[in-house]
């Protein structure tokens, strides 16, 4: 069953609500891991903190620095947001629950998430500020490093499935999740995903301890809000992609009986959300625990270790797939 | 790499540890008796002011928030004419307390110094003086010092010898 365009509404609403929730949830979780309480004042469990933050961002002075490249400066946050939201179109949230069932879904995801990086890059460049420029520079260096092995790391999954279609990839995992045969691909994609959503420990373009805020130093008001929501969307998106590609997407763990009261579609959404939430929490845990490397360290890690690992993984997967296809 | 994994595990264990922070306005944190907060001026056990207006606190104060002027009482005691602390400058460093030779100026564990009007942060002597001895219950400066005041002549202070008659030849 295909719901088609009507799915835009729940996907858009869900993704934005999730990203907004993450503002609160990340701070709360960081609080617990640092032995404090986190924001718990506004509303039950501090949930209305989201509303307070949004009201604050909307009422802030929306200032464009006079020395900035005005057009690019305004367009850059939009590029981040649009790229991330577009990529959500191909994510299958349950059986048949996707905005569009592209047969090149995975390539579309890679293309869109790369577009979002342009927002970071152009935002840093157009701010015309040395900290922002350094942030944009790092973002460019980071991009050429991880985009290579990010694309290659999921080719193993494509090889095993024989399709770029996301729903096909999930259905191919009914026997065993791809995290088992593609464990190397999973680790590499996880690292690339952290770098992609420029989250700690790979938040080098932002690096508020060294660059005052990096590429978004000059941004204020809702333009900054867009960048921030874009970042949280990236976290959710990468978590959703990890779930889809390596952890069986909407499929329940095989040993569990189906939850009959929900029906197959809601059950799919339930398992998908559960797995995605797990990885979102893992992202926050990384922020709580791991220090940031220098960007030459990140680049040498990417080119000298992760890229060879990915290539070996791809080669081995290809050889095995060929061996099986030849009737082994 | 292994140390990073271990770091993550150690951080994750904090999910189940107690919070170090407290919900401040509802639940007050414990403050040690010698916590450095709002400054007070204490009195002797007999109820008179301890401060002798020596100005040492004003001299040692790194932000110059203390101002006072000496006067002399009818009984011969020295005491401040006025004693003014500007709490919007005070950094609660406690150096005035250390400098004070008479234990008059002391810091208390009260840190809630908030006013809507900045002028109200300037405390005068009547705001600073308390009706107690503070941290040093038995101490009475004027009963130890050698200076003559009404009701206590030379040689009558605690541990003080009779004054030597310099015109007497006898040993």
Coordinates of C-alpha atoms in Angstrom, one line a residue:
Chain A
X1 CA 0.0 0.0 0.0
X2 CA 1.3 3.4 -0.9
X3 CA 0.1 6.5 0.8
X4 CA 1.9 8.8 -1.6
X5 CA 1.9 12.6 -1.1
X6 CA -0.3 12.5 2.0
X7 CA 2.7 11.1 3.9
X8 CA 4.4 14.5 3.5
X9 CA 2.3 15.9 6.4
X10 CA 3.2 13.3 9.1
X11 CA 6.9 13.0 7.9
X12 CA 7.4 16.8 7.9
X13 CA 5.5 17.2 11.2
X14 CA 7.2 14.2 12.8
X15 CA 10.7 15.2 11.7
X16 CA 10.3 18.9 12.8
X17 CA 8.6 17.9 16.1
X18 CA 11.4 15.3 16.7
X19 CA 14.1 17.9 16.0
X20 CA 12.4 20.3 18.4
X21 CA 12.0 17.6 21.1
X22 CA 15.7 16.9 20.7
X23 CA 16.5 20.5 21.9
X24 CA 15.0 19.5 25.2
X25 CA 15.9 15.8 25.3
X26 CA 19.6 16.4 24.5
X27 CA 20.0 19.0 27.3
X28 CA 18.1 16.8 29.7
X29 CA 20.2 13.7 28.8
X30 CA 23.4 15.6 29.0
X31 CA 22.3 16.8 32.4
X32 CA 21.7 13.3 33.7
X33 CA 25.1 12.2 32.5
X34 CA 26.8 15.1 34.2
X35 CA 25.0 14.4 37.5
X36 CA 22.7 17.4 37.2
X37 CA 19.0 17.8 36.4
X38 CA 18.9 19.7 33.1
X39 CA 16.0 21.9 32.1
X40 CA 13.0 20.8 34.2
X41 CA 11.3 24.1 35.1
X42 CA 9.0 24.9 32.2
X43 CA 6.0 22.6 32.1
X44 CA 6.0 18.9 33.0
X45 CA 9.6 17.5 33.0
X46 CA 10.6 20.8 31.4
X47 CA 8.9 19.9 28.1
X48 CA 7.7 23.4 27.5
X49 CA 11.3 24.5 27.3
X50 CA 11.0 23.8 23.6
X51 CA 8.2 26.4 23.4
X52 CA 10.2 28.9 25.5
X53 CA 13.3 28.4 23.2
X54 CA 11.2 28.8 20.1
X55 CA 9.6 32.0 21.4
X56 CA 13.0 33.3 22.4
X57 CA 14.5 32.6 18.9
X58 CA 11.5 34.2 17.1
X59 CA 11.7 37.4 19.2
X60 CA 15.4 37.8 18.8
X61 CA 16.8 40.5 16.6
X62 CA 17.3 39.0 13.2
X63 CA 20.5 40.7 12.3
X64 CA 22.5 40.5 9.1
X65 CA 26.0 41.8 9.5
X66 CA 26.7 44.8 7.2
X67 CA 30.0 43.2 6.0
X68 CA 28.3 39.9 5.1
X69 CA 27.3 38.7 1.6
X70 CA 23.6 39.3 2.2
X71 CA 22.0 36.9 -0.3
X72 CA 24.2 33.9 0.5
X73 CA 24.1 34.6 4.2
X74 CA 20.3 34.4 4.2
X75 CA 20.1 31.4 1.9
X76 CA 22.7 29.3 3.7
X77 CA 20.5 28.2 6.7
X78 CA 17.7 27.4 4.3
X79 CA 20.0 25.1 2.4
X80 CA 20.8 23.1 5.6
X81 CA 17.2 22.8 6.5
X82 CA 16.0 22.0 3.0
X83 CA 18.7 19.4 2.4
X84 CA 17.9 17.6 5.6
X85 CA 14.2 17.7 5.1
X86 CA 14.4 16.5 1.5
X87 CA 16.5 13.5 2.6
X88 CA 13.6 12.5 4.9
X89 CA 11.5 11.9 1.8
X90 CA 13.1 8.5 1.1
X91 CA 13.3 7.2 4.6
X92 CA 10.8 4.3 5.1
X93 CA 9.2 4.7 8.5
X94 CA 7.2 1.5 8.2
X95 CA 6.0 -0.9 5.4
X96 CA 4.8 1.5 2.7
X97 CA 5.2 4.6 4.9
X98 CA 7.4 6.8 2.9
X99 CA 6.9 10.0 1.0
X100 CA 8.4 8.7 -2.2
X101 CA 9.6 5.2 -3.0
X102 CA 12.6 6.1 -5.3
X103 CA 14.5 3.2 -6.8
X104 CA 17.6 5.3 -6.3
X105 CA 16.6 6.2 -2.7
X106 CA 20.0 5.8 -1.2
X107 CA 21.7 7.9 -3.9
X108 CA 19.0 10.6 -3.3
X109 CA 19.8 10.5 0.4
X110 CA 23.5 10.9 -0.3
X111 CA 22.9 13.8 -2.7
X112 CA 20.6 15.7 -0.3
X113 CA 22.7 15.3 2.7
X114 CA 25.7 16.6 0.7
X115 CA 23.6 19.6 -0.3
X116 CA 23.1 20.4 3.4
X117 CA 26.9 20.7 3.8
X118 CA 26.8 23.6 1.3
X119 CA 24.7 25.5 3.8
X120 CA 27.5 25.2 6.4
X121 CA 30.2 26.0 3.9
X122 CA 28.4 29.0 2.4
X123 CA 27.3 30.2 5.8
X124 CA 30.8 30.3 7.0
X125 CA 32.1 31.9 3.8
X126 CA 29.4 34.6 3.5
X127 CA 29.7 35.7 7.1
X128 CA 33.0 37.4 6.2
X129 CA 34.4 36.8 9.6
X130 CA 37.6 34.9 10.3
X131 CA 36.1 32.5 12.8
X132 CA 33.3 31.7 10.4
X133 CA 35.8 31.4 7.5
X134 CA 37.8 28.9 9.6
X135 CA 34.6 27.0 10.3
X136 CA 33.7 26.9 6.7
X137 CA 37.2 25.8 5.7
X138 CA 37.1 23.0 8.2
X139 CA 33.7 22.0 7.0
X140 CA 35.1 21.8 3.4
X141 CA 38.1 19.7 4.6
X142 CA 35.8 17.5 6.6
X143 CA 33.4 17.1 3.7
X144 CA 36.0 15.9 1.1
X145 CA 37.2 13.4 3.8
X146 CA 34.1 11.7 4.9
X147 CA 31.9 11.9 1.8
X148 CA 34.2 9.5 0.1
X149 CA 34.0 6.7 2.6
X150 CA 30.4 7.5 3.6
X151 CA 29.2 6.6 0.1
X152 CA 31.5 3.6 -0.1
X153 CA 30.5 2.2 3.3
X154 CA 26.9 1.7 2.3
X155 CA 27.7 0.1 -1.0
X156 CA 28.2 -3.2 0.8
X157 CA 24.5 -3.0 1.8
X158 CA 23.6 -2.2 -1.7
X159 CA 25.6 -5.2 -2.9
X160 CA 23.8 -7.5 -0.5
X161 CA 20.4 -6.2 -1.4
X162 CA 21.0 -5.6 -5.1
X163 CA 19.0 -2.4 -5.0
X164 CA 19.2 1.3 -4.1
X165 CA 15.6 1.2 -3.0
X166 CA 15.3 1.8 0.8
X167 CA 12.2 -0.4 1.3
X168 CA 14.0 -3.2 -0.7
X169 CA 17.0 -2.8 1.6
X170 CA 14.8 -3.2 4.7
X171 CA 13.0 -6.2 3.3
X172 CA 16.3 -7.8 2.5
X173 CA 17.1 -7.8 6.2
X174 CA 14.2 -10.1 7.2
X175 CA 16.6 -13.0 7.9
X176 CA 19.5 -11.1 9.4
X177 CA 20.1 -7.5 10.0
X178 CA 22.9 -6.0 7.8
X179 CA 24.9 -5.0 10.9
X180 CA 26.1 -8.6 11.1
X181 CA 27.6 -9.1 7.6
X182 CA 28.4 -5.4 7.3
X183 CA 29.8 -4.7 10.7
X184 CA 32.8 -2.7 9.3
X185 CA 30.4 -0.8 7.0
X186 CA 28.3 0.0 10.0
X187 CA 31.1 1.5 12.0
X188 CA 32.4 3.5 9.1
X189 CA 29.0 4.8 8.3
X190 CA 28.4 5.7 12.0
X191 CA 31.6 7.8 12.0
X192 CA 30.8 9.3 8.7
X193 CA 27.3 10.1 9.9
X194 CA 28.6 11.9 13.0
X195 CA 30.8 14.0 10.7
X196 CA 28.0 14.5 8.3
X197 CA 25.6 15.9 10.9
X198 CA 28.7 17.8 12.3
X199 CA 28.0 16.6 15.8
X200 CA 30.6 16.1 18.5
X201 CA 33.2 14.7 18.5
X202 CA 33.4 15.8 14.8
X203 CA 31.8 19.2 15.1
X204 CA 35.0 20.9 13.8
X205 CA 33.1 23.5 11.7
X206 CA 31.3 24.6 14.8
X207 CA 33.9 24.0 17.6
X208 CA 32.6 26.6 20.0
X209 CA 35.6 26.3 22.2
X210 CA 38.1 27.4 19.6
X211 CA 36.1 29.2 16.9
X212 CA 33.4 31.0 19.0
X213 CA 30.7 29.2 17.1
X214 CA 32.5 28.5 13.8
X215 CA 30.4 28.9 10.7
X216 CA 27.3 30.2 12.6
X217 CA 29.1 32.8 14.7
X218 CA 27.4 35.7 12.9
X219 CA 23.9 34.1 12.8
X220 CA 21.2 35.2 15.2
X221 CA 17.5 34.8 15.7
X222 CA 15.6 32.3 13.6
X223 CA 18.4 32.0 11.1
X224 CA 20.5 30.5 13.9
X225 CA 17.4 28.5 14.9
X226 CA 17.2 27.0 11.4
X227 CA 20.9 26.0 11.6
X228 CA 20.3 24.4 15.0
X229 CA 17.1 22.6 13.9
X230 CA 18.9 21.5 10.8
X231 CA 21.6 20.0 12.9
X232 CA 19.1 18.1 15.0
X233 CA 17.3 17.0 11.9
X234 CA 20.7 15.7 10.7
X235 CA 21.1 13.7 13.9
X236 CA 17.6 12.1 13.5
X237 CA 18.2 11.5 9.8
X238 CA 21.6 9.8 10.3
X239 CA 20.1 7.7 13.1
X240 CA 17.1 6.8 10.9
X241 CA 19.5 5.8 8.1
X242 CA 21.6 3.7 10.4
X243 CA 18.4 2.0 11.5
X244 CA 17.2 1.5 7.9
X245 CA 20.5 0.3 6.5
X246 CA 22.0 -1.8 9.2
X247 CA 19.4 -2.5 11.9
X248 CA 16.4 -3.8 9.9
X249 CA 14.4 -0.5 9.6
X250 CA 10.9 -1.1 10.7
X251 CA 11.3 -4.9 11.2
X252 CA 10.9 -6.2 14.7
X253 CA 13.6 -8.4 16.2
X254 CA 12.9 -11.9 14.7
X255 CA 12.3 -13.6 18.0
X256 CA 9.5 -11.3 19.2
X257 CA 5.9 -12.1 18.3
X258 CA 4.1 -9.3 16.3
X259 CA 2.2 -6.7 18.3
X260 CA -1.2 -7.5 16.9
X261 CA -3.1 -4.6 18.4
X262 CA -1.1 -2.0 16.5
X263 CA -1.3 -3.5 13.0
X264 CA 1.7 -4.0 10.8
X265 CA 2.2 -0.4 9.9
X266 CA 2.1 1.2 13.3
X267 CA 4.2 -1.7 14.6
X268 CA 6.7 -0.8 12.0
X269 CA 6.7 2.8 13.0
X270 CA 7.1 1.7 16.6
X271 CA 10.2 -0.4 16.0
X272 CA 11.6 2.2 13.7
X273 CA 11.2 5.0 16.2
X274 CA 12.6 2.8 19.0
X275 CA 15.8 2.0 17.1
X276 CA 16.2 5.6 15.8
X277 CA 15.7 6.9 19.4
X278 CA 18.4 4.6 20.5
X279 CA 20.9 6.0 18.0
X280 CA 19.9 9.6 18.8
X281 CA 20.7 8.9 22.5
X282 CA 24.0 7.4 21.4
X283 CA 24.8 10.6 19.5
X284 CA 24.1 12.6 22.7
X285 CA 26.3 10.1 24.7
X286 CA 29.1 10.8 22.2
X287 CA 28.7 14.5 22.9
X288 CA 28.9 13.8 26.6
X289 CA 32.0 11.7 26.5
X290 CA 34.3 12.2 23.6
X291 CA 36.7 15.1 23.1
X292 CA 37.1 16.7 19.7
X293 CA 40.1 15.8 17.5
X294 CA 42.1 18.2 15.6
X295 CA 41.0 18.4 12.0
X296 CA 44.2 17.1 10.6
X297 CA 43.7 14.1 12.9
X298 CA 40.2 13.6 11.5
X299 CA 41.5 13.8 8.0
X300 CA 44.3 11.3 8.6
X301 CA 41.8 9.0 10.3
X302 CA 39.5 9.3 7.3
X303 CA 42.0 8.8 4.5
X304 CA 44.5 6.5 6.1
X305 CA 42.3 4.2 8.2
X306 CA 38.6 4.4 7.3
X307 CA 38.9 4.6 3.5
X308 CA 41.1 1.4 3.3
X309 CA 38.8 -0.4 5.7
X310 CA 35.8 0.6 3.6
X311 CA 37.5 -0.5 0.4
X312 CA 38.5 -3.9 1.9
X313 CA 35.0 -4.3 3.2
X314 CA 33.5 -3.5 -0.2
X315 CA 36.0 -5.9 -1.9
X316 CA 35.2 -8.8 0.5
X317 CA 31.5 -8.2 0.2
X318 CA 31.7 -8.1 -3.5
X319 CA 33.8 -11.3 -3.7
X320 CA 31.3 -13.2 -1.4
X321 CA 28.3 -11.9 -3.3
X322 CA 29.9 -12.9 -6.6
X323 CA 30.8 -16.3 -5.1
X324 CA 27.2 -16.9 -4.0
X325 CA 25.8 -15.6 -7.3
X326 CA 28.0 -18.0 -9.3
X327 CA 26.4 -20.8 -7.4
X328 CA 29.3 -21.3 -5.0
Chain B
X1 CA 40.2 3.8 20.7
X2 CA 39.7 1.5 23.7
X3 CA 39.9 4.5 26.0
X4 CA 37.2 6.2 24.1
X5 CA 34.9 3.2 24.4
X6 CA 35.7 3.1 28.1
X7 CA 34.9 6.8 28.5
X8 CA 31.5 6.3 26.9
X9 CA 30.8 3.4 29.3
X10 CA 31.9 5.5 32.3
X11 CA 29.7 8.4 31.2
X12 CA 26.8 6.0 30.6
X13 CA 27.1 4.7 34.2
X14 CA 26.2 8.2 35.4
X15 CA 22.6 7.6 34.2
X16 CA 22.0 5.9 37.5
X17 CA 24.1 8.2 39.8
X18 CA 22.6 10.8 42.1
X19 CA 22.4 14.4 41.1
X20 CA 25.0 16.7 42.6
X21 CA 22.8 19.7 42.1
X22 CA 19.7 20.6 44.1
X23 CA 16.5 22.3 43.1
X24 CA 17.7 25.6 44.6
X25 CA 14.8 27.8 45.6
X26 CA 12.7 24.9 46.9
X27 CA 15.6 22.9 48.3
X28 CA 18.4 24.9 49.9
X29 CA 21.9 23.6 49.5
X30 CA 23.9 23.0 52.7
X31 CA 26.4 25.8 53.3
X32 CA 29.3 25.3 55.7
X33 CA 29.2 27.6 58.8
X34 CA 32.3 29.3 57.5
X35 CA 30.9 29.8 54.0
X36 CA 31.8 33.3 52.8
X37 CA 28.7 35.3 52.2
X38 CA 27.1 38.5 53.5
X39 CA 29.3 40.5 55.8
X40 CA 28.3 41.4 59.4
X41 CA 29.7 43.4 62.3
X42 CA 29.6 41.5 65.6
X43 CA 29.5 42.7 69.2
X44 CA 31.4 41.9 72.4
X45 CA 29.7 39.6 74.9
X46 CA 28.8 42.7 76.9
X47 CA 26.9 44.0 73.9
X48 CA 29.2 46.8 72.8
X49 CA 30.6 47.1 69.3
X50 CA 33.8 45.2 68.6
X51 CA 34.9 47.3 65.7
X52 CA 37.6 49.8 66.7
X53 CA 37.7 51.5 63.3
X54 CA 41.3 50.6 62.6
X55 CA 40.7 50.7 58.8
X56 CA 42.6 47.5 58.2
X57 CA 39.6 45.9 56.5
X58 CA 39.2 48.9 54.2
X59 CA 42.9 48.8 53.4
X60 CA 43.0 45.1 52.6
X61 CA 39.8 45.1 50.6
X62 CA 40.8 44.3 47.0
X63 CA 37.8 46.1 45.5
X64 CA 37.6 49.0 47.9
X65 CA 34.0 48.3 48.9
X66 CA 34.5 49.2 52.6
X67 CA 34.4 52.8 53.8
X68 CA 34.5 53.9 57.5
X69 CA 35.6 56.7 59.7
X70 CA 36.8 56.6 63.3
X71 CA 35.2 58.3 66.3
X72 CA 35.8 58.0 70.0
X73 CA 33.1 57.2 72.5
X74 CA 32.6 58.9 75.9
X75 CA 33.9 55.8 77.7
X76 CA 37.2 56.0 75.7
X77 CA 36.4 53.2 73.2
X78 CA 37.1 53.7 69.6
X79 CA 34.3 53.0 67.2
X80 CA 33.3 53.7 63.7
X81 CA 31.4 57.0 63.0
X82 CA 30.0 55.3 60.0
X83 CA 30.7 51.9 58.4
X84 CA 29.6 51.3 54.9
X85 CA 30.0 48.2 52.7
X86 CA 29.0 48.4 49.0
X87 CA 27.8 44.8 48.4
X88 CA 27.5 45.4 44.7
X89 CA 31.3 45.6 44.7
X90 CA 32.0 43.0 47.4
X91 CA 33.5 39.8 46.0
X92 CA 33.1 37.9 49.3
X93 CA 36.9 37.2 49.4
X94 CA 37.0 37.2 53.2
X95 CA 40.2 39.2 53.5
X96 CA 38.6 41.8 55.7
X97 CA 37.7 39.0 58.1
X98 CA 41.3 37.8 58.2
X99 CA 42.6 41.4 58.6
X100 CA 40.3 42.3 61.5
X101 CA 42.2 42.4 64.8
X102 CA 39.1 42.4 66.9
X103 CA 37.0 39.7 65.2
X104 CA 34.4 42.4 64.5
X105 CA 33.9 41.9 60.8
X106 CA 32.8 38.4 59.9
X107 CA 31.3 36.6 56.8
X108 CA 28.1 34.6 57.1
X109 CA 26.7 31.8 54.9
X110 CA 24.0 34.1 53.4
X111 CA 24.5 34.7 49.7
X112 CA 21.1 35.9 48.7
X113 CA 21.9 39.5 48.2
X114 CA 19.4 40.7 45.6
X115 CA 17.8 44.1 45.3
X116 CA 15.8 45.8 42.6
X117 CA 17.4 49.1 43.3
X118 CA 21.2 49.2 43.2
X119 CA 21.4 51.8 46.0
X120 CA 20.0 49.2 48.3
X121 CA 23.1 47.1 48.0
X122 CA 25.0 49.7 50.0
X123 CA 24.8 48.6 53.7
X124 CA 25.3 51.1 56.5
X125 CA 26.4 50.3 60.0
X126 CA 22.9 49.7 61.3
X127 CA 22.4 47.1 58.6
X128 CA 25.6 45.4 59.3
X129 CA 25.6 45.2 63.1
X130 CA 24.1 42.2 64.7
X131 CA 23.2 41.6 68.3
X132 CA 25.6 38.7 68.8
X133 CA 29.2 37.6 69.0
X134 CA 29.3 35.6 65.7
X135 CA 32.0 32.9 65.5
X136 CA 33.9 33.9 68.6
X137 CA 31.6 33.7 71.6
X138 CA 34.0 34.4 74.5
X139 CA 36.1 37.0 72.9
X140 CA 36.0 40.6 74.2
X141 CA 38.6 42.9 72.7
X142 CA 38.3 45.7 75.3
X143 CA 38.8 43.3 78.2
X144 CA 42.1 42.1 76.6
X145 CA 43.5 45.4 75.2
X146 CA 45.7 47.6 77.4
X147 CA 43.9 50.8 76.5
X148 CA 42.0 52.5 79.3
X149 CA 38.3 52.8 79.0
X150 CA 35.6 53.6 81.5
X151 CA 35.4 50.9 84.1
X152 CA 38.8 49.4 83.2
X153 CA 42.0 51.1 84.2
X154 CA 45.6 50.3 83.2
X155 CA 46.7 46.9 84.4
X156 CA 43.2 45.6 84.8
X157 CA 42.9 43.8 81.5
X158 CA 43.0 40.0 81.3
X159 CA 46.6 38.7 81.7
X160 CA 47.9 42.2 82.1
X161 CA 50.5 43.1 84.9
X162 CA 50.1 46.1 87.1
X163 CA 51.7 49.1 85.5
X164 CA 55.3 49.7 86.6
X165 CA 55.9 52.8 88.6
X166 CA 58.9 54.3 86.8
X167 CA 59.7 56.7 89.5
X168 CA 60.1 54.0 92.2
X169 CA 63.6 52.8 93.0
X170 CA 62.6 49.5 94.5
X171 CA 62.9 46.4 92.4

